Short mmCIF file of C-alpha atoms (C1' of nucleotides) in Angstrom, two decimals:
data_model
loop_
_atom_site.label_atom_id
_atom_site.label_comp_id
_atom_site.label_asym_id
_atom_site.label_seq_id
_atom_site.Cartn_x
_atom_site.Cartn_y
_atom_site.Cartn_z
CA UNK N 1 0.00 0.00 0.00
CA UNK N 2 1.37 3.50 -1.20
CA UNK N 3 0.75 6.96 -0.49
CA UNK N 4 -0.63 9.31 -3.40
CA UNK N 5 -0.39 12.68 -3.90
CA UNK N 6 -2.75 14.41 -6.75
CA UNK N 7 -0.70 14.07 -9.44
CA UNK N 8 -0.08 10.35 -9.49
CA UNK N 9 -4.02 10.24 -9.08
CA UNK N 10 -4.20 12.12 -12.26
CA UNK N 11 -1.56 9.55 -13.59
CA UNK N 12 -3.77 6.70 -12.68
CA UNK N 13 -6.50 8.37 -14.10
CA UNK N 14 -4.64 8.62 -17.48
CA UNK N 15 -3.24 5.59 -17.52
CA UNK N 16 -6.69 3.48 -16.47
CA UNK N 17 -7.87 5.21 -20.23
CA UNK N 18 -4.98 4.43 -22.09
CA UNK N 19 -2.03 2.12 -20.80
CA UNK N 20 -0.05 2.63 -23.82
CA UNK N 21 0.14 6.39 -23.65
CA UNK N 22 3.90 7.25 -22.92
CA UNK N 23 5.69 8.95 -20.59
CA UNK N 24 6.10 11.82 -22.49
CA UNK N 25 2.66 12.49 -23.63
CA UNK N 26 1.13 12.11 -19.99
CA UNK N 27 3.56 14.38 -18.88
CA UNK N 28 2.65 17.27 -21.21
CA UNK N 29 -0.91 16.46 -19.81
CA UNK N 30 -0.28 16.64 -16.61
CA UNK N 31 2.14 19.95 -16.81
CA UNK N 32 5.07 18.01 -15.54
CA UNK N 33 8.65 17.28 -17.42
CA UNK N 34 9.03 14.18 -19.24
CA UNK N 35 11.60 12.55 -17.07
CA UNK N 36 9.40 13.60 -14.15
CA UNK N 37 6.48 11.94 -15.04
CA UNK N 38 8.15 8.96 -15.88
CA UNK N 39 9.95 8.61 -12.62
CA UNK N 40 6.72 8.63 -11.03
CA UNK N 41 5.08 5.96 -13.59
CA UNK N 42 8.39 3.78 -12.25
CA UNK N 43 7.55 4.44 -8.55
CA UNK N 44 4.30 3.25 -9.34
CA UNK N 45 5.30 -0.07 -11.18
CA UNK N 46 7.70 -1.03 -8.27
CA UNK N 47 5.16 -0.37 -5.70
CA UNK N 48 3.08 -3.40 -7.44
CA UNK N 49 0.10 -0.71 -8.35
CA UNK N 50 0.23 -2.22 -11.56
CA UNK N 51 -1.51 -5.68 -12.32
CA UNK N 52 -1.25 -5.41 -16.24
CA UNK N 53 -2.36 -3.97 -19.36
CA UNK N 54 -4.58 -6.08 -21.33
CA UNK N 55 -6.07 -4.62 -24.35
CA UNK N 56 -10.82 -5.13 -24.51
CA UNK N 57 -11.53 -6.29 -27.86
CA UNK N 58 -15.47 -5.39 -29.19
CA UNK N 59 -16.81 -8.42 -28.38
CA UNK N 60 -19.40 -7.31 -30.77
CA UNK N 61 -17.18 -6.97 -33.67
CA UNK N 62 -15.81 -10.13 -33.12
CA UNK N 63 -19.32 -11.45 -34.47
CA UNK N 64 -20.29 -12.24 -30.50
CA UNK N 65 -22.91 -10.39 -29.73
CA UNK N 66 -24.32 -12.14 -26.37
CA UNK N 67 -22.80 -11.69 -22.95
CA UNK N 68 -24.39 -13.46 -19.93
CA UNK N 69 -23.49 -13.47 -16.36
CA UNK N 70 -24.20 -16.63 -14.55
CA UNK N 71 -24.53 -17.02 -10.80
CA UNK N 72 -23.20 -20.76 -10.17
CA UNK N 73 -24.16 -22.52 -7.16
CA UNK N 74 -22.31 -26.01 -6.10
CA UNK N 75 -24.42 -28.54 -5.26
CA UNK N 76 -21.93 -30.11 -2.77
CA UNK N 77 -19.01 -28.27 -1.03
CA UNK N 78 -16.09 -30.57 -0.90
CA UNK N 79 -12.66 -29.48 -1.69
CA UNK N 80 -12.58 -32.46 -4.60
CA UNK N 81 -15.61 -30.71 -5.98
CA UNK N 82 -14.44 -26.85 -5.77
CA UNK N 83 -11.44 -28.23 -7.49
CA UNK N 84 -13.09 -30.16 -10.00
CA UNK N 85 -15.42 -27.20 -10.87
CA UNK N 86 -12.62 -24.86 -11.09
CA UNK N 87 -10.38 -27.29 -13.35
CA UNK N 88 -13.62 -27.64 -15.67
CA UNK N 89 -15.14 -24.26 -16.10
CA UNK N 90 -11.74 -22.87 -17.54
CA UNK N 91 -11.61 -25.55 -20.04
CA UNK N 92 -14.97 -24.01 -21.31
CA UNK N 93 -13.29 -21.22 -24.20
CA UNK N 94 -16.43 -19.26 -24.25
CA UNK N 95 -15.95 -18.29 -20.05
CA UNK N 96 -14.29 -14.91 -19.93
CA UNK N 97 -14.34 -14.13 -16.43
CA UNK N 98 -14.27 -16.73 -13.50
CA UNK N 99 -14.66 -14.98 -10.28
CA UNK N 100 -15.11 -17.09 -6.78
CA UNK N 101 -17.35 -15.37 -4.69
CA UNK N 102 -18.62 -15.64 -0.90
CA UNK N 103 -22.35 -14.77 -1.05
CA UNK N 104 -25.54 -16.23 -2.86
CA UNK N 105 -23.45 -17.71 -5.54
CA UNK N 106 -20.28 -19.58 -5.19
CA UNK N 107 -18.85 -18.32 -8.65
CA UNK N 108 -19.83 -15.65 -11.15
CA UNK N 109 -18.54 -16.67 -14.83
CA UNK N 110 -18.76 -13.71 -17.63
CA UNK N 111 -20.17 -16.25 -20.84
CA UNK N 112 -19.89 -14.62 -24.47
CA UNK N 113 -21.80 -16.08 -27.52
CA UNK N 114 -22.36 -15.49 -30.86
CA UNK N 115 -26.25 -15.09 -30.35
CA UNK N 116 -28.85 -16.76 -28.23
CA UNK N 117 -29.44 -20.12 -29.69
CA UNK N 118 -25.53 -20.28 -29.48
CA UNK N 119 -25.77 -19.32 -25.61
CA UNK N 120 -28.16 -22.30 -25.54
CA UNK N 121 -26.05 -24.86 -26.83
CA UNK N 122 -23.17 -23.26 -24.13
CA UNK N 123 -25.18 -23.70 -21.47
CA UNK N 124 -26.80 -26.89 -22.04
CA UNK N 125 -23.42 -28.81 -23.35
CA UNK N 126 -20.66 -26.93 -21.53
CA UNK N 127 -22.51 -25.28 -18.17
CA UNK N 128 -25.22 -27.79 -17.56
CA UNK N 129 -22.18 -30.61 -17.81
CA UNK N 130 -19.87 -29.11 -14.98
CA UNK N 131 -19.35 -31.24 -12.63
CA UNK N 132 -20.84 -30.11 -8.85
CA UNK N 133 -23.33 -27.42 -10.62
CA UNK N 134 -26.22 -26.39 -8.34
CA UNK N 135 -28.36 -24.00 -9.00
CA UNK N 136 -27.96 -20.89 -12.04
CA UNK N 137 -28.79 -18.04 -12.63
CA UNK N 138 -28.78 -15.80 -15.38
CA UNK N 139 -28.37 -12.06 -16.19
CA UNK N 140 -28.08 -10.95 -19.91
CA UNK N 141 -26.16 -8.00 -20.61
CA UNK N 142 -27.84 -4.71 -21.75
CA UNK N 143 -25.26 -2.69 -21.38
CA UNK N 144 -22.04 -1.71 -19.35
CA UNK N 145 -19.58 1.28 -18.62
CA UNK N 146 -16.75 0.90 -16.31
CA UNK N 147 -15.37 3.80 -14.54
CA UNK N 148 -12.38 4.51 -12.36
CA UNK N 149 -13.21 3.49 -9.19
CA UNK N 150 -11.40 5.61 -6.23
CA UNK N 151 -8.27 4.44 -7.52
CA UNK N 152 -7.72 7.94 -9.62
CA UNK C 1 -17.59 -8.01 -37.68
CA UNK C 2 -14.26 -9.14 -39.05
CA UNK C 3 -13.46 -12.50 -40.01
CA UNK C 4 -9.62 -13.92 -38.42
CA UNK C 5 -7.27 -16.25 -39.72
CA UNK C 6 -5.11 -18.14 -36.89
CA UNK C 7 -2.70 -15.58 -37.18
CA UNK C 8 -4.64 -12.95 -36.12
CA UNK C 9 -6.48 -14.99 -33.41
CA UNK C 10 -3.07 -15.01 -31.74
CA UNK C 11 -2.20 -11.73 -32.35
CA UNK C 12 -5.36 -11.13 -30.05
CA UNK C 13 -4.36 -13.64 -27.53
CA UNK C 14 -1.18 -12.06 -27.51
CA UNK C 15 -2.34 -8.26 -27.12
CA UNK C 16 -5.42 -9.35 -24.41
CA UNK C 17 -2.46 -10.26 -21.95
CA UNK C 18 -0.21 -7.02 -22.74
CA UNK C 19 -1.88 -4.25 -24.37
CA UNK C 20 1.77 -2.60 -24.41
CA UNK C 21 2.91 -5.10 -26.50
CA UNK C 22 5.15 -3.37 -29.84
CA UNK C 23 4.22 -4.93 -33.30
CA UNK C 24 8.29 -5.89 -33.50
CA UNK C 25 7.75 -8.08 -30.39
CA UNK C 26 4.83 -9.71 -31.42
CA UNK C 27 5.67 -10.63 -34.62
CA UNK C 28 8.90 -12.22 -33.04
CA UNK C 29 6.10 -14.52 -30.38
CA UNK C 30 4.68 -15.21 -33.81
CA UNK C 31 7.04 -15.88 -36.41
CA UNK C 32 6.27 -13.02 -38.34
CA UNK C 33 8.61 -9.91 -39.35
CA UNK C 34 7.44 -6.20 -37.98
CA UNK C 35 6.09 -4.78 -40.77
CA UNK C 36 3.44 -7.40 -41.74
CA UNK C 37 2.75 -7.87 -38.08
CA UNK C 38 2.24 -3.97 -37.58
CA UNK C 39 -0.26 -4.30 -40.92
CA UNK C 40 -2.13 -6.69 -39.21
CA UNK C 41 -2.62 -4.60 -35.86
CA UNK C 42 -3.71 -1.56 -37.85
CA UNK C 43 -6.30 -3.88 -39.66
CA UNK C 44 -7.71 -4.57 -36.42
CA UNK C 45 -7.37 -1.38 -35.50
CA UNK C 46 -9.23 0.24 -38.15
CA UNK C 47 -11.62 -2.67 -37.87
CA UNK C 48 -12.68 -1.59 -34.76
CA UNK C 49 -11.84 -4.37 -32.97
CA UNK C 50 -9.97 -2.61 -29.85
CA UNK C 51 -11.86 -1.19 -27.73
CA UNK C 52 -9.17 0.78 -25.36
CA UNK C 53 -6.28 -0.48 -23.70
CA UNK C 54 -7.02 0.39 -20.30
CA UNK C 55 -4.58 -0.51 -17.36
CA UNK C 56 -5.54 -2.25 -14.83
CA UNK C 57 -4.91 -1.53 -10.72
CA UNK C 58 -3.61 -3.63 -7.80
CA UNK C 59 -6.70 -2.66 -5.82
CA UNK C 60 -5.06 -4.54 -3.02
CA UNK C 61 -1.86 -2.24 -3.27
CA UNK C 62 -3.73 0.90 -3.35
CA UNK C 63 -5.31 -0.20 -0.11
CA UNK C 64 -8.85 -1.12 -1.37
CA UNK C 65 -8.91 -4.75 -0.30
CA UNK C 66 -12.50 -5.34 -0.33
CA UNK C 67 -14.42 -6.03 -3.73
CA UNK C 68 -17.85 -6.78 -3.37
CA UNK C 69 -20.24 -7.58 -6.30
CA UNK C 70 -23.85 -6.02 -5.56
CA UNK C 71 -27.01 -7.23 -7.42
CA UNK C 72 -29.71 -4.83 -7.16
CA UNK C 73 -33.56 -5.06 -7.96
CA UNK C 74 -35.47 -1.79 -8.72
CA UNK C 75 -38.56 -0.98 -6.64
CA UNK C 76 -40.05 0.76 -9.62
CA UNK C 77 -38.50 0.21 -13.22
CA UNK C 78 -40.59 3.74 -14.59
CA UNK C 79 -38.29 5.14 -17.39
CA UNK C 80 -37.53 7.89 -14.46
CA UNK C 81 -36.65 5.95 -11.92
CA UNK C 82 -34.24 4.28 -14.39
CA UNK C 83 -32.20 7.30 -15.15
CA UNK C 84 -32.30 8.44 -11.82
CA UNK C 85 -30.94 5.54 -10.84
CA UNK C 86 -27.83 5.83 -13.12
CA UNK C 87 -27.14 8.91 -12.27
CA UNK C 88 -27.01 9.03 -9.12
CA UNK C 89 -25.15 5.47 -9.36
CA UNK C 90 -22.22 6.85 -11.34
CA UNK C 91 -21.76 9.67 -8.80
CA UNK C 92 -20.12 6.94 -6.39
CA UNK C 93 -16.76 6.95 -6.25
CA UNK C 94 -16.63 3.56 -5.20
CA UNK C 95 -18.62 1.75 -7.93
CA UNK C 96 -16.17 0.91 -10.55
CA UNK C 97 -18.79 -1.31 -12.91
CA UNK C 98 -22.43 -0.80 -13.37
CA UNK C 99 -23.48 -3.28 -15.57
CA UNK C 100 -27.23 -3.05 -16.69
CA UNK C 101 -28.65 -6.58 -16.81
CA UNK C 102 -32.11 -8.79 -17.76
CA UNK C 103 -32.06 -11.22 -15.56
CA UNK C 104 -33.12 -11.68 -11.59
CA UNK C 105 -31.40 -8.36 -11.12
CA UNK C 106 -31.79 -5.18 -12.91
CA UNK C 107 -28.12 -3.96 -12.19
CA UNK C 108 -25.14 -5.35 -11.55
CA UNK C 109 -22.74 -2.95 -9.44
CA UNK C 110 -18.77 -3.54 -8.77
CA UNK C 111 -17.83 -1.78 -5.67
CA UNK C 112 -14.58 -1.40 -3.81
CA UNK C 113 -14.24 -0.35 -0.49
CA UNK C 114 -11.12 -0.29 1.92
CA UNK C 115 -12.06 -3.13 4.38
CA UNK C 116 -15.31 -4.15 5.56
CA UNK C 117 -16.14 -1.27 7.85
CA UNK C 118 -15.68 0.72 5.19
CA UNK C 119 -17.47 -1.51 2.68
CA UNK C 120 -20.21 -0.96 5.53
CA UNK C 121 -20.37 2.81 5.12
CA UNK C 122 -20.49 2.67 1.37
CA UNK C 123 -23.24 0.60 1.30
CA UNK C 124 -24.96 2.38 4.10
CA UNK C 125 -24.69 5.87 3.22
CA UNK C 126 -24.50 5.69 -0.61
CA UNK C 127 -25.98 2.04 -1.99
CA UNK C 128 -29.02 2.35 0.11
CA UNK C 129 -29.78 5.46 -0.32
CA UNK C 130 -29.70 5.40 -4.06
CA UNK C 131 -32.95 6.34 -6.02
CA UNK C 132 -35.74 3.43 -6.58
CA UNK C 133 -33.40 0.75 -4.72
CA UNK C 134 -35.22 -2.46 -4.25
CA UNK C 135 -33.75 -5.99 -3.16
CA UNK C 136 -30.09 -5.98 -3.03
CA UNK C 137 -28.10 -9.01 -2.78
CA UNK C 138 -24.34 -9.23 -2.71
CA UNK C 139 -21.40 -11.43 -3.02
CA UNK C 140 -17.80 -10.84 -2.45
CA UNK C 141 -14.78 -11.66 -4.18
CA UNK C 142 -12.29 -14.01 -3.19
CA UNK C 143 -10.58 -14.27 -6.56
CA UNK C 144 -10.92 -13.91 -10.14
CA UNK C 145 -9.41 -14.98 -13.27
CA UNK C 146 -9.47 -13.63 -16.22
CA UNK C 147 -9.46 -15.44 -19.18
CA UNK C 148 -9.16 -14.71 -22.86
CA UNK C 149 -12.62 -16.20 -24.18
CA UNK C 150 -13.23 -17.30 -27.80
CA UNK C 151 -12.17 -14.32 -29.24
CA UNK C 152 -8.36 -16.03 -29.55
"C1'" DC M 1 5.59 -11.22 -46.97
"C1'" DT M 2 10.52 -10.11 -46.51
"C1'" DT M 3 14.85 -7.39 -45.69
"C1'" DG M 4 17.01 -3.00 -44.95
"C1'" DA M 5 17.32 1.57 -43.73
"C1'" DA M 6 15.90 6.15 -42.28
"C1'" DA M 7 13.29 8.87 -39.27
"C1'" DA M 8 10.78 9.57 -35.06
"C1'" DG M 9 10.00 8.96 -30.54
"C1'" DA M 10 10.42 6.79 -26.27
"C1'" DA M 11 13.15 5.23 -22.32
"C1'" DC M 12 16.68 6.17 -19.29
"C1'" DT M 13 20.85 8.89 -17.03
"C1'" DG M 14 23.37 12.76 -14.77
"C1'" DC M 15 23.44 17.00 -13.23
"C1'" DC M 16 21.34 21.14 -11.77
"C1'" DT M 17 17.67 24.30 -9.27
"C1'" DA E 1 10.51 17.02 -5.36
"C1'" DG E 2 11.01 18.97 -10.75
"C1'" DG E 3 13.55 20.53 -15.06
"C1'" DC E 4 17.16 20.44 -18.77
"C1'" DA E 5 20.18 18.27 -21.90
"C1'" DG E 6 21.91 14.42 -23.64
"C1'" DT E 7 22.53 9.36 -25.01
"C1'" DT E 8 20.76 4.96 -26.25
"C1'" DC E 9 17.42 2.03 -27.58
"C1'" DT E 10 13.04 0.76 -29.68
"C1'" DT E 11 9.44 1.58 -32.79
"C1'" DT E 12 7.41 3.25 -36.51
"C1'" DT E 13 7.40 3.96 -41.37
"C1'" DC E 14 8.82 3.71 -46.09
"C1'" DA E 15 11.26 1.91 -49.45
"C1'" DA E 16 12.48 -2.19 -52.88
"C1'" DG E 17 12.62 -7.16 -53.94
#
DNA sequence: CTTGAAAAGAACTGCCT
DNA sequence: AGGCAGTTCTTTTCAAG
């Protein structure tokens, strides 16, 4: 855990919109000096503040129009089972996100398709097959927008 | 919607792990020489395929180590009390997703908070006393992978 | 698609205020 | 802490085969 002043909140705030933007540009942004800026952006990276810069495709343009959150359940609670789950659902290509949770659900999995009826055939032959699966739940997508969080 | 050969499948695999990635460096992961590697990013590009290359944050090291997923059910889904809803939703620092769902739930809300206390005061003073709020239901995370989907 | 080269820009280093 | 000047490296970009 590090201490921020303003400017590396800007920073953060830059950088959460664009990872790739460089030193020097966010520096002429910010008013500060090239080599300035990037010292901070390498206090930043050493302090672990950084998990990674992965590029979101359009899932749309990608001809996959269909997102779908499920709420997954396990049916029985045994280590062999959490494991077995876990092994499974990541084998499953059209899973984005797996996220364990502690709560009504015991995992959350972001599912992308190409439309409905191919969300069907998902869920009946991948989902439905997972070894341990209680009860699901469903949300379809509408829309999303991420924002920055207290982080910036 | 763009159709891919392998190539470019992992080109995407490649650049959904590190946005920062140079077109010399991937074409050297892939066999390929810079130029017709750059050729193919700016293809994508222009096919509007990325999205953003947004970084993302050790929440953990920025001392936010509580991430709580929040379902939430609108007591009255009028056309007002929707956009009421979303704006006073993205006025909360701490909600870093709102994700607008068909489902059980009507929205689905990412929220950090520093620990639990404060988790407690967020959802106290600002979840709670959002516009049209119905049921709520939430889980928190434990851990979450990320995955690259079909879109590799 | 490849190699090769030129041009541009970014990363990094000392030294100074 | 920030700024300036400079070097070195990478990346982009444009040729030509």
């Amino acid at each position: 855990m590090i201490d921020l002043d303003e400017t590396d909140r800007a920073l953060l705030r830059a950088l959460a919109q664009d990872a790739t933007a460089s030193a020097g540009a966010l520096g002429r942004a910010l008013g500060l000096s090239q080599p300035a800026c990037w010292r901070r952006i390498k206090r930043l990276r050493e302090a672990g503040v950084f998990r990674g810069a992965q590029l979101d495709m359009d899932a749309q343009a990608l001809g996959f129009g269909v997102t779908v959150f499920l709420g997954v359940k396990l049916a029985a609670k045994g280590r062999s089972s959490v494991e077995d789950f876990e092994r499974a659902v990541q084998a499953i290509p059209e899973v984005q996100t797996v996220e364990h949770v502690l709560g009504a659900y015991d995992y959350r999995l972001r599912v992308v398709a190409r439309d409905i009826s191919d969300f069907e055939r998902v869920l009946r032959r991948r989902i439905m097959t997972l070894p341990g699966v209680g009860n699901l739940d469903a949300n379809v997508l509408l829309s999303e927008e991420r924002r920055l969080g207290p982080l910036g």
